[in-house]
JSON list of N, CA and C in Angstrom, two decimals:
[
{"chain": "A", "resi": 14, "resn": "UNK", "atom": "N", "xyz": [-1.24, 5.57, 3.17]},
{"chain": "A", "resi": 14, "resn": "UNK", "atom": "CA", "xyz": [-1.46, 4.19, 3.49]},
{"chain": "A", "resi": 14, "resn": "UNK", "atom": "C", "xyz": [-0.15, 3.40, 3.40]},
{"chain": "A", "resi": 15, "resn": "UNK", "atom": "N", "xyz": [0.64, 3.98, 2.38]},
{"chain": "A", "resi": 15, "resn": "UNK", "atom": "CA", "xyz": [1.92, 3.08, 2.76]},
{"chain": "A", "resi": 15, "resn": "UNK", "atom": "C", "xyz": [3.08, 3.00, 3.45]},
{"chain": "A", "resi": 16, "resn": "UNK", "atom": "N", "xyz": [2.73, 4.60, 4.04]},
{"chain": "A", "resi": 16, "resn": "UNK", "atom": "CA", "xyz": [3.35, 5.19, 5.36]},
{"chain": "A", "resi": 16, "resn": "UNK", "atom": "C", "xyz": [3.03, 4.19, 6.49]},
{"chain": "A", "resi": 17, "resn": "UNK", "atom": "N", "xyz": [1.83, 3.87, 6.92]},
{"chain": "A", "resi": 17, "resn": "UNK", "atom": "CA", "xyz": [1.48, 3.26, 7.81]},
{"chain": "A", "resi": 17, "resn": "UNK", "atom": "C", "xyz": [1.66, 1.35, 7.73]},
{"chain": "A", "resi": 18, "resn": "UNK", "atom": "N", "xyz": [1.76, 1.01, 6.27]},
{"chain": "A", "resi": 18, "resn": "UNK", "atom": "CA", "xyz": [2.26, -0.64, 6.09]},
{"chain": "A", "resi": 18, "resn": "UNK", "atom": "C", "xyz": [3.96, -0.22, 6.12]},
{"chain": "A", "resi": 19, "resn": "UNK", "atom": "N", "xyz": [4.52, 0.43, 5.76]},
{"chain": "A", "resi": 19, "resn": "UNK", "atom": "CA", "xyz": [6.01, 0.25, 6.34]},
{"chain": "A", "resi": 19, "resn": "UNK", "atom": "C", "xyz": [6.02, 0.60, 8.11]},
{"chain": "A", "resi": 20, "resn": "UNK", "atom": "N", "xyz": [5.28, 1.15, 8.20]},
{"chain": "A", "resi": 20, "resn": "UNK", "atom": "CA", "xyz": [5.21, 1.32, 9.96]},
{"chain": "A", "resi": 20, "resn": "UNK", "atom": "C", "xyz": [5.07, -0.03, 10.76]},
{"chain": "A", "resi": 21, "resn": "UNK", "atom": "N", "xyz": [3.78, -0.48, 10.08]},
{"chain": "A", "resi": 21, "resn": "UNK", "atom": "CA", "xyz": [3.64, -2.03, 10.54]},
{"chain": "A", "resi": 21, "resn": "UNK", "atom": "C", "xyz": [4.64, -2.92, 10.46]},
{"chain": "A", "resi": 22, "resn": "UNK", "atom": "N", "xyz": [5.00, -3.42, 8.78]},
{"chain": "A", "resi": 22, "resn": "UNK", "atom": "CA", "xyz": [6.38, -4.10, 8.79]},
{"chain": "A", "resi": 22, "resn": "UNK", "atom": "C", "xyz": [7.65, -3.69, 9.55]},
{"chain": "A", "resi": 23, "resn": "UNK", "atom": "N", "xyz": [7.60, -2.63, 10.26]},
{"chain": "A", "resi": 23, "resn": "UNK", "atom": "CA", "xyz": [8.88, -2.42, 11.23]},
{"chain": "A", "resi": 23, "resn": "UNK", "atom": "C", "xyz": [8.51, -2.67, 12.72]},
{"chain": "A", "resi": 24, "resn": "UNK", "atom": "N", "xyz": [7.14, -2.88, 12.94]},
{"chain": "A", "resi": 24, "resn": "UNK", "atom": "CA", "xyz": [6.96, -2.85, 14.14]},
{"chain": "A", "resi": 24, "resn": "UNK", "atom": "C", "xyz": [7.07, -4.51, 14.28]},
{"chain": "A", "resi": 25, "resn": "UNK", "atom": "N", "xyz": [6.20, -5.22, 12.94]},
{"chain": "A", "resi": 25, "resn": "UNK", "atom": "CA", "xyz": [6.86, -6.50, 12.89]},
{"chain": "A", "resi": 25, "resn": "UNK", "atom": "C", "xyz": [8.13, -7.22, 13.51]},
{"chain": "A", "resi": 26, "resn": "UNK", "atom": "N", "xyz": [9.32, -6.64, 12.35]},
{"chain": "A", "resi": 26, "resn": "UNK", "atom": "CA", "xyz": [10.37, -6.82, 12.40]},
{"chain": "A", "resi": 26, "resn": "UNK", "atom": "C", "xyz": [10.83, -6.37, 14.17]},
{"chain": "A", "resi": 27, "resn": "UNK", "atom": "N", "xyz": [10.62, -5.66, 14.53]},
{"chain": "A", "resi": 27, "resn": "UNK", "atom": "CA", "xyz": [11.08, -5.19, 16.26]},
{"chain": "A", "resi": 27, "resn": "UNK", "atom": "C", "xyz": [10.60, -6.51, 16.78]},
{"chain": "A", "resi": 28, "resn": "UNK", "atom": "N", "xyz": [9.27, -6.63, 16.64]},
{"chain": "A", "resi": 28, "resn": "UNK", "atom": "CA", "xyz": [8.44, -7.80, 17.51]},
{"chain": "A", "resi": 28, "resn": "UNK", "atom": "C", "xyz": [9.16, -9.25, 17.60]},
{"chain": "A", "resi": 29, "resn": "UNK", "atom": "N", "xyz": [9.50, -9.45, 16.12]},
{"chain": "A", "resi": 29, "resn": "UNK", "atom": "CA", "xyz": [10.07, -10.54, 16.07]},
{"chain": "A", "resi": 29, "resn": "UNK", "atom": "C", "xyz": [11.31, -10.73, 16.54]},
{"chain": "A", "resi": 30, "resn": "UNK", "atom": "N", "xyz": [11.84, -10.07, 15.99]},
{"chain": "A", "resi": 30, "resn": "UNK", "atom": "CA", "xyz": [13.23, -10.06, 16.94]},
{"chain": "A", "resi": 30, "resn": "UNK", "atom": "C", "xyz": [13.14, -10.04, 18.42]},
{"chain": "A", "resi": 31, "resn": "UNK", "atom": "N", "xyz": [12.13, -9.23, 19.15]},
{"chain": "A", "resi": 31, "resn": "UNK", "atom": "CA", "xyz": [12.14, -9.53, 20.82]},
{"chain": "A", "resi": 31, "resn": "UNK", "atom": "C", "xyz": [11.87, -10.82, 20.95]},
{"chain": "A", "resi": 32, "resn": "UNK", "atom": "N", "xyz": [11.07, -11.70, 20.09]},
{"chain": "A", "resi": 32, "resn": "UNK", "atom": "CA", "xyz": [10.81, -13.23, 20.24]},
{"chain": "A", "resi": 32, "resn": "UNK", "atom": "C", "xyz": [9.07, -12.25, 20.43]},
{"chain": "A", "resi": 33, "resn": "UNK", "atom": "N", "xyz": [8.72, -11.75, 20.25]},
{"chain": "A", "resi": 33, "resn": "UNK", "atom": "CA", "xyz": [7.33, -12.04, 20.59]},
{"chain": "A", "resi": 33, "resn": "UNK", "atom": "C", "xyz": [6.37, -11.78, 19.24]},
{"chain": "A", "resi": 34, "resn": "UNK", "atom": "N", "xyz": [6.34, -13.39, 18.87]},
{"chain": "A", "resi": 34, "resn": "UNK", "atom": "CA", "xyz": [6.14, -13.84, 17.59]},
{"chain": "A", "resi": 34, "resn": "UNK", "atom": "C", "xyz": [4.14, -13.37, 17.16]},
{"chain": "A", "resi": 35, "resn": "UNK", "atom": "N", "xyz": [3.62, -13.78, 18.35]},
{"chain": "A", "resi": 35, "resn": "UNK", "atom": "CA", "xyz": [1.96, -13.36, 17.74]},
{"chain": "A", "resi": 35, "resn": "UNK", "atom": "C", "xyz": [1.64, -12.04, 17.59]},
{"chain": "A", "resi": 36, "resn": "UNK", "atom": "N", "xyz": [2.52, -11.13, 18.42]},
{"chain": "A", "resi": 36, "resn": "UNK", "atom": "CA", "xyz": [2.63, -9.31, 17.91]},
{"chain": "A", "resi": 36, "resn": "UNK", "atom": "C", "xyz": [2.97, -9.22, 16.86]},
{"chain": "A", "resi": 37, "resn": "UNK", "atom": "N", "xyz": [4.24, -10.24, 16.41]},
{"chain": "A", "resi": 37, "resn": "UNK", "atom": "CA", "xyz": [4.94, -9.99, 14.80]},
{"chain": "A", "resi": 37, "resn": "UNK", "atom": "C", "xyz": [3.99, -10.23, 14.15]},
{"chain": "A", "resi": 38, "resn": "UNK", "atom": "N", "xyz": [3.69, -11.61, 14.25]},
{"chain": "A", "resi": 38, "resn": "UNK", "atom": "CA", "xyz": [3.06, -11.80, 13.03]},
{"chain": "A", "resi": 38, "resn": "UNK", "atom": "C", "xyz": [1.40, -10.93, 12.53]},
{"chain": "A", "resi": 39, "resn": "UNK", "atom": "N", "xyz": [0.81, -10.60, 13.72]},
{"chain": "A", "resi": 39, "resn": "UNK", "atom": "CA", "xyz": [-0.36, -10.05, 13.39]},
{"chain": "A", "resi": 39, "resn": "UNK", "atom": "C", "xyz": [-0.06, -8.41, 12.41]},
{"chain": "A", "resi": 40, "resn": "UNK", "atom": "N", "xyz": [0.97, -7.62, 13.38]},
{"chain": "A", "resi": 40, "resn": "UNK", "atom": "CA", "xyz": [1.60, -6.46, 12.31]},
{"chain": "A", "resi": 40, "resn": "UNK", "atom": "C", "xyz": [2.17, -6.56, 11.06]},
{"chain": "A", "resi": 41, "resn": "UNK", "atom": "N", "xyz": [2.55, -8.12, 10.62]},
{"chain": "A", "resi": 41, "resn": "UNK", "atom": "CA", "xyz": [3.20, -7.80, 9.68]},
{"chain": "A", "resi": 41, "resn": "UNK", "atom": "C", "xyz": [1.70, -8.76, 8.66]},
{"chain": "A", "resi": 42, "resn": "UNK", "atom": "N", "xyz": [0.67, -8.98, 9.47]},
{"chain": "A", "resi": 42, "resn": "UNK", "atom": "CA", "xyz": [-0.52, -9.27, 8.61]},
{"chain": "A", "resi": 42, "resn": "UNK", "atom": "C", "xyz": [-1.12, -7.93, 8.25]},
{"chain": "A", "resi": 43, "resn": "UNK", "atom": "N", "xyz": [-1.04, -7.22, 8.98]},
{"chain": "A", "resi": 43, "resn": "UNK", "atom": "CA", "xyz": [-1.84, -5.81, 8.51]},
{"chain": "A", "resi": 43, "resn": "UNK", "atom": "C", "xyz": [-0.71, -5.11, 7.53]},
{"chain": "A", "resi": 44, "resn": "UNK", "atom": "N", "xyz": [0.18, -4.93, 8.01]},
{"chain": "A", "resi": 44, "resn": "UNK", "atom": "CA", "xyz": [1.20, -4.63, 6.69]},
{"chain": "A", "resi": 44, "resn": "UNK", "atom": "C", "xyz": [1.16, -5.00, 5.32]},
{"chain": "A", "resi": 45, "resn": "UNK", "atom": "N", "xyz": [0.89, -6.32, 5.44]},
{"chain": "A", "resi": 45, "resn": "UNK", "atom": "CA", "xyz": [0.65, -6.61, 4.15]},
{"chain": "A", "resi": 45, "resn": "UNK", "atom": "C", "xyz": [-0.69, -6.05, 3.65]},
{"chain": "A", "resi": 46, "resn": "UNK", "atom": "N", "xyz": [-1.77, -6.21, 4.69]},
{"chain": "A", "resi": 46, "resn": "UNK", "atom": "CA", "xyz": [-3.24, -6.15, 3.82]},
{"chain": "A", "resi": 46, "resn": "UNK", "atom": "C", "xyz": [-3.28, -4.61, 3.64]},
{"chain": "A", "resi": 47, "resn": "UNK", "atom": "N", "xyz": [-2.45, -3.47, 4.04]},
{"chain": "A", "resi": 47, "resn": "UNK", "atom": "CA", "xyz": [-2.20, -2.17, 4.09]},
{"chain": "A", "resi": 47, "resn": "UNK", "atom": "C", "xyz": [-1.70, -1.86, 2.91]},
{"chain": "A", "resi": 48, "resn": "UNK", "atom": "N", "xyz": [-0.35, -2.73, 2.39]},
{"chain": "A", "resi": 48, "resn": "UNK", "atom": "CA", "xyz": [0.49, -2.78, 1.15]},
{"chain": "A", "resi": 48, "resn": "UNK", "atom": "C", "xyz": [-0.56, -3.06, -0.16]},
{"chain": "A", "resi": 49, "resn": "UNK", "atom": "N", "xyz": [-1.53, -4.09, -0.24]},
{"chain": "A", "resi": 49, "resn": "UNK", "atom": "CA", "xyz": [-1.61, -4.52, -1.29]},
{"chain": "A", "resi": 49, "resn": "UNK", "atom": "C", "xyz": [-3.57, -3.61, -1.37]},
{"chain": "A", "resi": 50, "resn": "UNK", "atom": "N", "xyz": [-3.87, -3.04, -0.29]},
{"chain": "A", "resi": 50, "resn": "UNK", "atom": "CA", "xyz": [-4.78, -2.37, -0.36]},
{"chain": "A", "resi": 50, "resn": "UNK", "atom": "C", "xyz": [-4.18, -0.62, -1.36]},
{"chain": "A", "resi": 51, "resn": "UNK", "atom": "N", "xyz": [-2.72, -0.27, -0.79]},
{"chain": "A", "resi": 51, "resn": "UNK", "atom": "CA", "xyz": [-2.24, 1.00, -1.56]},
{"chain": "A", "resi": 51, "resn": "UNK", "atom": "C", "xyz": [-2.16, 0.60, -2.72]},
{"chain": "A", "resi": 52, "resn": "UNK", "atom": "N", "xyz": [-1.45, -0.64, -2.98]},
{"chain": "A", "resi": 52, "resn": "UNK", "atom": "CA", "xyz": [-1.33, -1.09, -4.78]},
{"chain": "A", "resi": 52, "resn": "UNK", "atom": "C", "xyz": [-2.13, -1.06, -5.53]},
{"chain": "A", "resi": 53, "resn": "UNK", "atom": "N", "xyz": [-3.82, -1.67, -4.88]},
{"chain": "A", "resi": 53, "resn": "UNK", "atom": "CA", "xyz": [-4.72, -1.61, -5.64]},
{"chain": "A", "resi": 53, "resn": "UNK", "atom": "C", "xyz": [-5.20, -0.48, -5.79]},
{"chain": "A", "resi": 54, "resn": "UNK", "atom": "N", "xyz": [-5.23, 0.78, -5.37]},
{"chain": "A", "resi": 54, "resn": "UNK", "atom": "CA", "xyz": [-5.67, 1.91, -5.17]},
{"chain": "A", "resi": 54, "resn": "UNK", "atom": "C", "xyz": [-4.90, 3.13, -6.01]},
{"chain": "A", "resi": 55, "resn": "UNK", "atom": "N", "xyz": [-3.16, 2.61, -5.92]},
{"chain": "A", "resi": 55, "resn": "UNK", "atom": "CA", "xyz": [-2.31, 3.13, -7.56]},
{"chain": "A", "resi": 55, "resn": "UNK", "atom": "C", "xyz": [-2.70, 2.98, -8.63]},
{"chain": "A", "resi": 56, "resn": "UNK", "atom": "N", "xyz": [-2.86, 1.66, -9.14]},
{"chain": "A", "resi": 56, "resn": "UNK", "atom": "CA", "xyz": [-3.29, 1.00, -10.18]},
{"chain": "A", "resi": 56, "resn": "UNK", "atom": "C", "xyz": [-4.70, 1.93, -10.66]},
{"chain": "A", "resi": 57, "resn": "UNK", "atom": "N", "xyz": [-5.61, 2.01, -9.69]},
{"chain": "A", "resi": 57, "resn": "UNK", "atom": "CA", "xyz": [-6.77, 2.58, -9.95]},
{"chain": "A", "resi": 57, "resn": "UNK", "atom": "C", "xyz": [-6.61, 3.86, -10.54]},
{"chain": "A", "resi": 58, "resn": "UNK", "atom": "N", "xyz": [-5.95, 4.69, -9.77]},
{"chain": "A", "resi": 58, "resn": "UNK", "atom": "CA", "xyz": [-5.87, 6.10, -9.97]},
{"chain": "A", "resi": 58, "resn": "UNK", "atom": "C", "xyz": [-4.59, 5.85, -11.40]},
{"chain": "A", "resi": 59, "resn": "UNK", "atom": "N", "xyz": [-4.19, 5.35, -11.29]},
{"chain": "A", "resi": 59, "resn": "UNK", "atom": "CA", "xyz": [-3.41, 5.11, -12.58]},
{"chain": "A", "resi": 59, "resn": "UNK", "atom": "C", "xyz": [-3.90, 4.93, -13.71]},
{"chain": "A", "resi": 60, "resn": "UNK", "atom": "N", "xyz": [-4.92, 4.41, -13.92]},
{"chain": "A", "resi": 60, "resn": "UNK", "atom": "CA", "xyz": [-5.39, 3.63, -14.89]},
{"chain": "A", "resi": 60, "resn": "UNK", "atom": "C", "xyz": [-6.47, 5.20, -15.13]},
{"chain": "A", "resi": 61, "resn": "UNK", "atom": "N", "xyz": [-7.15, 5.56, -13.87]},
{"chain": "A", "resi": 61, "resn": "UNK", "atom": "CA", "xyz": [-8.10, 6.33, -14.40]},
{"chain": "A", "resi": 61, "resn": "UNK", "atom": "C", "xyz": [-7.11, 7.61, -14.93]},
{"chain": "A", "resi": 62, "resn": "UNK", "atom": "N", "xyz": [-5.66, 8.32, -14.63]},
{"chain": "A", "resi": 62, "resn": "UNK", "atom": "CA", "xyz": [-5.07, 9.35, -14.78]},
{"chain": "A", "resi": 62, "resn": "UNK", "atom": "C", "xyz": [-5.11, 9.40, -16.35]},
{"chain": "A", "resi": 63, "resn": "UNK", "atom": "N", "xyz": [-4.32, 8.10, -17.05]},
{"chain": "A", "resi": 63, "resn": "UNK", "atom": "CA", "xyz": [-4.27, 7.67, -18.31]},
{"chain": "A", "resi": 63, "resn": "UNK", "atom": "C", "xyz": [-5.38, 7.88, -19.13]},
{"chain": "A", "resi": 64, "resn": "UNK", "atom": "N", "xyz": [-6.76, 7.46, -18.53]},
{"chain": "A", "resi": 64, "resn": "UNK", "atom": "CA", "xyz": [-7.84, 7.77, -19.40]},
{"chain": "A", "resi": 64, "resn": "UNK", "atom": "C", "xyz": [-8.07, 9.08, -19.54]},
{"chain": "A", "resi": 65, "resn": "UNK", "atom": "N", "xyz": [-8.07, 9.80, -18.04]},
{"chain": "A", "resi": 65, "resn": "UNK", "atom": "CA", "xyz": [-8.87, 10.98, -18.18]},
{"chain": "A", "resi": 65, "resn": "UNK", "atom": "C", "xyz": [-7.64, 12.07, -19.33]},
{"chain": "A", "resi": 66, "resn": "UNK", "atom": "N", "xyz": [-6.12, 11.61, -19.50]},
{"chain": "A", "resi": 66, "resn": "UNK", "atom": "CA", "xyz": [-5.48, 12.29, -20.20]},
{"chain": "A", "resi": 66, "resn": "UNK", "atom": "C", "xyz": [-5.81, 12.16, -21.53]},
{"chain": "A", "resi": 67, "resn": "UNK", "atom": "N", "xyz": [-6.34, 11.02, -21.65]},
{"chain": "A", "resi": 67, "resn": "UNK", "atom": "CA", "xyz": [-6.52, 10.35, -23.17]},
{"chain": "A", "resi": 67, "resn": "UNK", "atom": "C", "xyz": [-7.74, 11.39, -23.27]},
{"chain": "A", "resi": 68, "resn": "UNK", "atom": "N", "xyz": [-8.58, 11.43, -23.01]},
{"chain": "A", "resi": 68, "resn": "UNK", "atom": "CA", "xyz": [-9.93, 12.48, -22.88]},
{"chain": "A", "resi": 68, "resn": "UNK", "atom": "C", "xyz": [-9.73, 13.74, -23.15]},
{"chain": "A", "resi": 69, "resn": "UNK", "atom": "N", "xyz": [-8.71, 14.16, -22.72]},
{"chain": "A", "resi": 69, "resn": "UNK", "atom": "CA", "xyz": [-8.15, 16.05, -22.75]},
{"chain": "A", "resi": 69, "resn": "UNK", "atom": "C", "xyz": [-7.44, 15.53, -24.51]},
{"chain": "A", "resi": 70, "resn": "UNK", "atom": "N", "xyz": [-6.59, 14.84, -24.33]},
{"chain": "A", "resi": 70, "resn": "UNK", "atom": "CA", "xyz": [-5.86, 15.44, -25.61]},
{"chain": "A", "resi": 70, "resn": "UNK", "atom": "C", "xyz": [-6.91, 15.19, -27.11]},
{"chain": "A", "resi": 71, "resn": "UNK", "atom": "N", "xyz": [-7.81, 13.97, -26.75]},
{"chain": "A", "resi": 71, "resn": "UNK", "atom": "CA", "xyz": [-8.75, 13.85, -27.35]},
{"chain": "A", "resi": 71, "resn": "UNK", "atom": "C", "xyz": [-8.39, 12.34, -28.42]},
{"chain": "A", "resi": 72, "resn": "UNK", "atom": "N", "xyz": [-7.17, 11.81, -27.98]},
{"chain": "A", "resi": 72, "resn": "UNK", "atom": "CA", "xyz": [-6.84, 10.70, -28.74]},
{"chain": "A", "resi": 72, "resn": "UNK", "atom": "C", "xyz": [-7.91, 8.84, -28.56]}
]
């Protein structure tokens, strides 16, 4: 997923620079909602990695 929001933010960045601003901006809206959809989804698996280790060692 964050393969594909840096994909977006570059296709952005191309767009904008040609001047064709409503292509930019819509890619670099999914970029973001791509970015902060992977973050929340680290955090998750993060949070659960931590527990399920806490579980094995038994602390």
């Amino acid at each position: 997923m964050l393969k594909w929001a840096l994909i977006f933010a570059l296709v952005a960045l191309v767009a904008g620079a040609l001047g064709f601003g409503g292509v930019a901006g819509a890619a670099a809206g999914v970029a973001k909602i791509l970015f902060f959809l992977f973050l929340v989804g680290f955090l998750v698996f993060l949070v659960l990695g931590v527990m399920a280790g806490r579980k094995l060692t038994g602390r």
